[in-house]
């Protein structure tokens, strides 16, 4: 059930209606657990058991860890939790990749396993693991009961593709009763509408341009392939951040805050900042549960570079079982290590932030090629085409240029907001919008209402999206991870 | 004061709707009407603006025909689906006009009446063959076909369709109730393009929602979507359609005074080399043409030459390259090929 599908809109309306009934805190939590289970089962009911298994394992492990002060026992349970989660993830996500590589390297003949990747497995296993690790580290106390934990782990707005919410962020919020209020709906709908615009109007239109070129780069000219690569950079940003906005919006309508996941990453002055602004919840997860346990920067400069490289390598592998993702992660890891070295050489910076921003953007854009290409050979074909004088079909879509301009305008507004310029609320106010900032979820806008002008722009927005949105449901890119 | 506040939303919404009405008129204007005893046709004497795919300004004359037919010349009726209706290109770019102009340049005066109508198939061209004759008394008829016009589109129950009778022979079936007017057509008659386009989008939305994977078993659905069908699967699928019998019926329905135009598709090899898609129906149509010595036009060679120049007869900058309907170049090539065939027939004194 995609957030942008009519089914989901009906589902969400029913959930909000149920949560507005006087059911009490406990009753509303039960509603959310059942609704989240239905949401997951709507994709395929057979994997509901897997979600239940993971949640039971980690709930029990956290209880056992909390129940004892004996370090050895605590460690045993946390290791059991981590190994269980990783084993499940490895089986469903990496089994065929490893078998395929074993077959290729050693000439073996392990048969291909018919395993269908459960939706969102990479996200909920990481979320569940971080819970037991945080309990082990004594950062949080375990949930009071299984329903609370089940609600945390299955919470449908972020179940399939994040943001990867920490227990320390979510569990304290569960003390307040969920349910829609006018204030929650207004803010939530603002996030949701922004997400819908990013996904259905921008990302899906860009996909129509990008997909055929990535499928057959040999047919197109270098100019077209360059444009497709740039368009993909915008597509994946609008697709994933659009999904995140919708997830945050749904959670807000229900009454909870989810962490922000994107902070205009393409305006980053260097690659280190880029990774603090792109898929932030995964970056911070990798930092806290992988990079720091590996030693972080505490074991010397050389080891720090290695840790950065390994963290990003595994981050790449997290995205998918293919050499393309490993290459993508490795290159980003190498770039992060290089940037650290660069900062040693030039502590005050050797180039203006603007130039650094352009180089960072270009680097990120070029590395989306192996990320998007279906296989290694296609990645090579696209790279080759980028630097081959024009020979193929020249195909440049004015729609893409228009959408890029729209994203640019959005970034300009975001830049004003982040720098706290008074022009930002003035522009939003003129459009009948109100700036909404939240410590956890970042910034967005809501409809201010109360004036004819606000109604005017709301009508233009609603019909503008309705008239221009791509109507065929296409899955969010990050659903495959 | 409270009363004024209560109307604030109207003060905002009404001007916004007016702005949207003006905006959509630059982008999309289209109307279809039901012709009693027949099917829905493009509204006669109307103008269509079509910028959702390509950029076409289309004028209609009586009976929903496209403007631009030579008035004082023997008529050739051209039947086809959306590829002939060609909302994506202007009146002087559609292949019927290109062919008529090319013939005129050669001194052959023929008025090509474009009766293209999106969604129609060979079942309509057989079942309603007399319509063109009755309205225009043509000396010749041209039917433009693609694979689906002789396969999927001919068996849809809600449309004019071809069904096998008890003796195995194909019969035209026409469901007047399904093709006729209903409540939704009131919206199509609305003077507001804002209302029409919103409704048009709603219909598209409902169609798209119907294609969503089944609840609770999406994995099975995804598993089935393994990729495009193989050549063998395509052959097996198209073998179920009696293409040759349908073409015989079509030929007979137009008293043998018929040219068939087939539109081949282009595909690209792994190294980017273009080639014509070896579609099973296309192959059978060409074989039927050869066997019956019928008048047939296939601009395959011209399409290939265009593709070698890194262009495609299909697709537009605002949609996809080599995908969807024919662009101006495609129409030019088809128009020239059709003109050459009609000139040959004229020279041979066939009409």
Coordinates of N, CA and C in Angstrom, one line a residue, chain A residues 236 274-275 278-279 282 312-313 315-319 322-334 363-364 366-372 478:
Chain A
X236 N 15.7 10.8 -7.2 CA 15.8 10.0 -6.0 C 15.7 10.9 -4.8
X274 N 27.4 16.4 3.3 CA 26.3 15.7 2.5 C 25.8 14.6 3.3
X275 N 26.6 13.8 3.9 CA 26.2 12.6 4.6 C 25.5 12.9 6.0
X278 N 21.9 13.8 4.0 CA 21.2 12.8 3.2 C 20.9 11.6 4.0
X279 N 19.6 11.1 3.9 CA 19.2 9.9 4.7 C 19.8 10.0 6.1
X282 N 19.8 7.1 8.6 CA 20.7 5.9 8.4 C 22.1 6.3 8.7
X312 N 30.9 3.0 5.2 CA 30.2 3.4 4.0 C 30.0 2.2 3.1
X313 N 31.1 1.3 3.1 CA 31.0 0.1 2.3 C 29.8 -0.8 2.7
X315 N 27.3 0.4 4.5 CA 26.2 1.2 4.2 C 25.7 1.0 2.7
X316 N 26.6 0.8 1.8 CA 26.3 0.5 0.4 C 25.6 -0.8 0.3
X317 N 26.2 -1.8 1.0 CA 25.7 -3.2 1.0 C 24.3 -3.2 1.6
X318 N 24.1 -2.4 2.6 CA 22.7 -2.3 3.2 C 21.7 -2.0 2.1
X319 N 22.0 -1.1 1.2 CA 21.0 -0.7 0.2 C 20.6 -1.9 -0.7
X322 N 24.4 -6.1 -4.4 CA 24.9 -6.1 -5.7 C 26.3 -5.4 -5.6
X323 N 27.1 -5.7 -6.6 CA 28.4 -5.0 -6.6 C 28.3 -3.5 -6.9
X324 N 27.2 -3.2 -7.5 CA 27.0 -1.7 -7.8 C 26.9 -1.0 -6.5
X325 N 26.1 -1.5 -5.5 CA 25.9 -0.8 -4.3 C 27.2 -0.8 -3.5
X326 N 28.0 -1.9 -3.6 CA 29.2 -2.0 -2.9 C 30.2 -0.9 -3.4
X327 N 30.2 -0.8 -4.7 CA 31.1 0.2 -5.4 C 30.6 1.6 -4.9
X328 N 29.3 1.8 -4.9 CA 28.8 3.1 -4.5 C 29.2 3.5 -3.1
X329 N 29.0 2.5 -2.2 CA 29.4 2.7 -0.8 C 30.9 2.9 -0.6
X330 N 31.7 2.1 -1.3 CA 33.1 2.2 -1.2 C 33.6 3.6 -1.7
X331 N 33.0 4.0 -2.8 CA 33.5 5.4 -3.3 C 33.1 6.5 -2.3
X332 N 31.9 6.4 -1.7 CA 31.6 7.4 -0.8 C 32.5 7.3 0.5
X333 N 32.8 6.1 0.9 CA 33.7 5.9 2.0 C 35.0 6.5 1.7
X334 N 35.6 6.2 0.6 CA 36.9 6.8 0.2 C 36.8 8.3 0.1
X363 N 30.0 14.9 -7.6 CA 30.5 13.6 -7.2 C 29.3 12.7 -6.8
X364 N 28.4 13.3 -6.0 CA 27.2 12.6 -5.6 C 26.4 12.1 -6.9
X366 N 27.4 11.7 -10.0 CA 28.0 10.6 -10.8 C 27.9 9.3 -10.1
X367 N 28.0 9.3 -8.7 CA 27.9 8.0 -8.0 C 26.5 7.5 -8.0
X368 N 25.5 8.3 -8.4 CA 24.1 7.7 -8.5 C 24.1 6.7 -9.7
X369 N 25.0 6.8 -10.6 CA 25.0 5.9 -11.8 C 25.0 4.5 -11.4
X370 N 26.1 4.0 -10.6 CA 26.0 2.6 -10.2 C 24.9 2.3 -9.2
X371 N 24.4 3.3 -8.5 CA 23.3 3.1 -7.6 C 22.0 2.8 -8.4
X372 N 21.8 3.5 -9.6 CA 20.6 3.3 -10.3 C 20.7 2.2 -11.4
X478 N 13.1 3.6 -2.5 CA 13.7 3.0 -1.3 C 12.9 1.8 -0.8

